[in-house]
Tab-separated table of C-alpha atoms in Angstrom:
chain	number	residue	atom	x	y	z
G	15	ASP	CA	22.239	82.436	18.199
G	16	VAL	CA	23.496	78.966	19.027
G	17	LYS	CA	27.228	78.716	19.238
G	18	VAL	CA	29.306	75.567	19.391
G	19	THR	CA	33.036	76.131	19.328
G	20	GLN	CA	35.914	73.704	19.002
G	21	SER	CA	39.414	74.327	20.277
G	22	SER	CA	41.251	73.913	16.968
G	23	ARG	CA	40.350	73.949	13.269
G	24	TYR	CA	43.458	72.063	12.228
G	25	LEU	CA	45.712	69.817	14.272
G	26	VAL	CA	48.745	67.733	13.334
G	27	LYS	CA	49.983	65.125	15.803
G	28	ARG	CA	52.415	62.238	15.812
G	29	THR	CA	51.555	58.574	16.300
G	30	GLY	CA	51.372	57.709	19.982
G	31	GLU	CA	50.682	61.233	21.200
G	32	LYS	CA	47.783	61.937	23.534
G	33	VAL	CA	45.374	64.333	21.848
G	34	PHE	CA	42.707	66.519	23.438
G	35	LEU	CA	39.854	68.026	21.427
G	36	GLU	CA	37.599	70.435	23.259
G	37	CYS	CA	34.087	71.572	22.525
G	38	VAL	CA	32.102	74.327	24.212
G	39	GLN	CA	28.444	75.244	23.696
G	40	ASP	CA	26.659	78.311	25.013
G	41	MET	CA	23.017	77.195	24.719
G	42	ASP	CA	22.665	75.229	27.970
G	43	HIS	CA	22.107	72.038	25.945
G	44	GLU	CA	21.920	68.802	27.915
G	45	ASN	CA	23.238	66.602	25.112
G	46	MET	CA	26.661	66.769	23.544
G	47	PHE	CA	28.129	64.535	20.875
G	48	TRP	CA	31.420	63.731	19.198
G	49	TYR	CA	31.422	62.457	15.618
G	50	ARG	CA	34.076	61.728	13.075
G	51	GLN	CA	33.425	62.239	9.396
G	52	ASP	CA	35.279	60.391	6.688
G	53	PRO	CA	34.626	60.435	2.914
G	54	GLY	CA	31.973	57.911	1.948
G	55	LEU	CA	31.285	56.921	5.555
G	56	GLY	CA	29.258	59.889	6.700
G	57	LEU	CA	29.025	60.941	10.309
G	58	ARG	CA	29.877	58.245	12.813
G	59	LEU	CA	29.115	58.727	16.498
G	60	ILE	CA	32.070	58.218	18.812
G	61	TYR	CA	30.614	59.169	22.213
G	62	PHE	CA	27.792	61.243	23.570
G	63	SER	CA	26.828	62.719	26.900
G	64	TYR	CA	23.329	63.524	28.156
G	65	ASP	CA	24.367	65.156	31.415
G	66	VAL	CA	27.405	66.318	33.331
G	67	LYS	CA	29.736	63.417	34.134
G	68	MET	CA	27.526	61.062	32.098
G	69	LYS	CA	28.785	59.456	28.912
G	70	GLU	CA	27.673	56.748	26.543
G	71	LYS	CA	29.575	54.918	23.832
G	72	GLY	CA	28.545	55.543	20.295
G	73	ASP	CA	29.216	53.338	17.306
G	74	ILE	CA	33.015	53.634	17.187
G	75	PRO	CA	34.377	54.348	20.704
G	76	GLU	CA	37.557	52.282	20.431
G	77	GLY	CA	40.681	54.349	20.914
G	78	TYR	CA	38.771	57.321	22.315
G	79	SER	CA	37.582	58.547	25.680
G	80	VAL	CA	35.580	61.600	26.746
G	81	SER	CA	35.142	63.903	29.670
G	82	ARG	CA	32.262	66.152	30.678
G	83	GLU	CA	32.988	67.946	33.907
G	84	LYS	CA	30.833	70.987	33.105
G	85	LYS	CA	27.567	71.190	31.205
G	86	GLU	CA	28.946	73.449	28.489
G	87	ARG	CA	32.173	71.553	27.805
G	88	PHE	CA	32.751	68.112	26.261
G	89	SER	CA	36.250	66.854	25.583
G	90	LEU	CA	37.372	64.057	23.294
G	91	ILE	CA	40.628	62.325	24.135
G	92	LEU	CA	42.705	60.144	21.865
G	93	GLU	CA	44.788	58.212	24.360
G	94	SER	CA	47.463	57.186	21.845
G	95	ALA	CA	46.875	58.672	18.420
G	96	SER	CA	47.147	56.399	15.413
G	97	THR	CA	47.178	57.166	11.697
G	98	ASN	CA	43.707	55.654	11.242
G	99	GLN	CA	42.362	58.386	13.503
G	100	THR	CA	43.176	61.008	10.891
G	101	SER	CA	39.768	62.501	10.235
G	102	MET	CA	37.415	65.445	10.610
G	103	TYR	CA	36.032	65.573	14.143
G	104	LEU	CA	32.723	67.301	14.714
G	105	CYS	CA	31.178	68.224	18.024
G	106	ALA	CA	27.425	68.815	18.322
G	107	SER	CA	24.940	69.702	21.026
G	108	SER	CA	21.176	69.620	21.454
G	109	PHE	CA	18.355	69.754	23.943
G	110	GLN	CA	16.846	66.416	24.894
G	111	LYS	CA	13.441	66.805	23.272
G	112	LEU	CA	12.844	64.345	20.444
G	113	THR	CA	12.189	67.155	18.007
G	114	ASP	CA	15.353	69.036	18.826
G	115	THR	CA	18.028	69.275	16.220
G	116	GLN	CA	21.744	69.085	16.728
G	117	TYR	CA	23.963	72.123	16.296
G	118	PHE	CA	27.466	71.497	15.071
G	119	GLY	CA	30.765	73.135	15.787
G	120	PRO	CA	33.107	74.114	12.933
G	121	GLY	CA	35.064	70.850	13.120
G	122	THR	CA	38.677	69.922	13.788
G	123	ARG	CA	40.663	68.364	10.980
G	124	LEU	CA	43.141	66.079	12.714
G	125	THR	CA	46.108	64.594	10.911
G	126	VAL	CA	48.136	61.915	12.658
G	127	LEU	CA	51.562	61.344	11.127
F	3	GLN	CA	21.751	48.102	12.923
F	4	LYS	CA	19.561	51.103	12.262
F	5	GLU	CA	20.357	52.601	8.894
F	6	VAL	CA	19.730	55.692	6.867
F	7	GLU	CA	20.424	55.315	3.166
F	8	GLN	CA	21.043	58.029	0.608
F	9	ASN	CA	22.256	57.994	-2.950
F	10	SER	CA	25.778	59.390	-2.748
F	11	GLY	CA	25.464	61.173	-6.082
F	12	PRO	CA	26.711	63.431	-7.355
F	13	LEU	CA	23.361	64.777	-8.453
F	14	SER	CA	23.802	67.424	-11.097
F	15	VAL	CA	20.995	69.828	-12.035
F	16	PRO	CA	20.942	73.032	-14.103
F	17	GLU	CA	20.323	76.359	-12.416
F	18	GLY	CA	16.630	77.002	-11.957
F	19	ALA	CA	15.656	73.320	-11.989
F	20	ILE	CA	14.176	71.270	-9.161
F	21	ALA	CA	16.644	69.104	-7.255
F	22	SER	CA	15.167	66.009	-5.620
F	23	LEU	CA	17.084	64.291	-2.832
F	24	ASN	CA	15.912	61.013	-1.358
F	25	CYS	CA	16.473	59.078	1.832
F	26	THR	CA	15.208	55.792	3.251
F	27	TYR	CA	15.474	54.598	6.826
F	28	SER	CA	15.168	51.207	8.462
F	29	ASP	CA	13.762	51.913	11.945
F	30	ARG	CA	9.952	52.038	11.852
F	31	GLY	CA	9.989	53.714	15.250
F	32	SER	CA	11.669	56.823	13.839
F	33	GLN	CA	9.833	59.988	14.761
F	34	SER	CA	11.945	62.989	13.803
F	35	PHE	CA	13.559	63.646	10.455
F	36	PHE	CA	16.076	66.289	9.494
F	37	TRP	CA	17.884	67.562	6.432
F	38	TYR	CA	21.287	69.179	6.919
F	39	ARG	CA	23.355	70.991	4.319
F	40	GLN	CA	27.125	70.739	4.448
F	41	TYR	CA	29.360	72.898	2.295
F	42	SER	CA	32.811	71.582	1.506
F	43	GLY	CA	35.110	72.035	4.489
F	44	LYS	CA	32.272	73.245	6.722
F	45	SER	CA	30.102	71.626	9.358
F	46	PRO	CA	26.481	70.520	8.786
F	47	GLU	CA	23.718	73.058	9.282
F	48	LEU	CA	20.010	72.307	9.625
F	49	ILE	CA	17.785	73.364	6.753
F	50	MET	CA	14.566	71.425	7.376
F	51	SER	CA	12.942	69.230	9.992
F	52	ILE	CA	9.732	67.205	9.599
F	53	TYR	CA	7.826	65.100	12.084
F	54	SER	CA	4.532	64.046	10.464
F	55	ASN	CA	3.525	62.539	7.154
F	56	GLY	CA	3.107	64.895	4.246
F	57	ASP	CA	4.888	67.957	2.970
F	58	LYS	CA	6.523	70.829	4.784
F	59	GLU	CA	7.575	73.896	2.851
F	60	ASP	CA	10.101	76.569	3.784
F	61	GLY	CA	10.964	78.983	1.012
F	62	ARG	CA	12.480	77.061	-1.877
F	63	PHE	CA	12.754	73.878	0.206
F	64	THR	CA	10.086	71.213	0.652
F	65	ALA	CA	10.536	68.178	2.859
F	66	GLN	CA	8.302	65.170	2.247
F	67	LEU	CA	7.758	62.318	4.690
F	68	ASN	CA	6.084	58.962	4.101
F	69	LYS	CA	6.369	56.830	7.224
F	70	ALA	CA	4.598	53.857	5.674
F	71	SER	CA	7.268	53.681	2.989
F	72	GLN	CA	10.022	54.808	5.385
F	73	TYR	CA	10.985	57.492	2.949
F	74	VAL	CA	12.008	61.132	3.313
F	75	SER	CA	12.788	63.507	0.501
F	76	LEU	CA	13.952	67.075	0.035
F	77	LEU	CA	12.973	69.149	-2.971
F	78	ILE	CA	14.871	72.311	-3.823
F	79	ARG	CA	13.011	74.535	-6.251
F	80	ASP	CA	14.728	77.096	-8.473
F	81	SER	CA	18.111	75.566	-7.656
F	82	GLN	CA	20.987	78.009	-7.403
F	83	PRO	CA	24.767	77.417	-7.669
F	84	SER	CA	24.928	78.337	-3.983
F	85	ASP	CA	22.853	75.217	-3.246
F	86	SER	CA	25.801	73.060	-4.351
F	87	ALA	CA	26.676	71.100	-1.228
F	88	THR	CA	26.299	67.713	0.395
F	89	TYR	CA	22.871	67.090	1.901
F	90	LEU	CA	22.638	64.814	4.925
F	91	CYS	CA	19.454	63.051	5.914
F	92	ALA	CA	19.156	62.379	9.663
F	93	VAL	CA	16.635	60.330	11.607
F	94	LYS	CA	15.847	60.201	15.311
F	95	ALA	CA	13.880	57.327	16.803
F	96	GLY	CA	13.872	58.312	20.420
F	97	GLY	CA	16.579	58.321	22.999
F	98	PHE	CA	19.576	60.493	22.414
F	99	LYS	CA	20.983	59.319	19.132
F	100	THR	CA	20.455	60.675	15.664
F	101	ILE	CA	21.399	58.447	12.745
F	102	PHE	CA	22.892	60.258	9.745
F	103	GLY	CA	23.021	59.145	6.164
F	104	ALA	CA	26.300	59.420	4.273
F	105	GLY	CA	24.955	62.332	2.240
F	106	THR	CA	24.144	63.199	-1.361
F	107	ARG	CA	26.416	65.595	-3.226
F	108	LEU	CA	24.470	68.142	-5.255
F	109	PHE	CA	25.958	70.242	-8.070
F	110	VAL	CA	23.921	73.081	-9.525
F	111	LYS	CA	25.344	74.159	-12.884
F	112	ALA	CA	25.128	77.839	-13.773
């Protein structure tokens, strides 16, 4: 059974804080993704990684960075949190075949005050 | 900008009816198509995938793909209150990225 876990379900941070969100998958997937989900806007891709130490910008990378030092772990970093980064953050992973689906973690609801 | 469009709903159907959810996409090179279900406060989970034109059935769910019209649909037969959720259409054209629609909210009234 595929398992994608995220470090926190709920997180409250203050403006300007550095925030780390961690994601771990146990299926040996090559690809890992970070999305944010906001009402009416759907899932928006922040960053993805197709291999260890490799990363690519998604559609909304500004204000975020990522780290993938091990295949199973993908971290999202908010360098200086702002209120407009209050959102639901979803991590996902997949194999690289075109037909392969993405498996999502439970999500982290981040509130920046 | 590659896009996936869905009617945001809400779509309301009575219990036992057929729910029809629709999705259009802009990239003609798209090759893989997925439907995810997302319950309120939960993460998306895959319910159907389809890769070739026509219908694909899995229990009460049928996915339909028409590449010429760039159209994907999901039919839910004998809808149940437990089917009430947001349904996300997702499209993959190659490479690593999957493009998600904003989702259609479905309410099944008991």
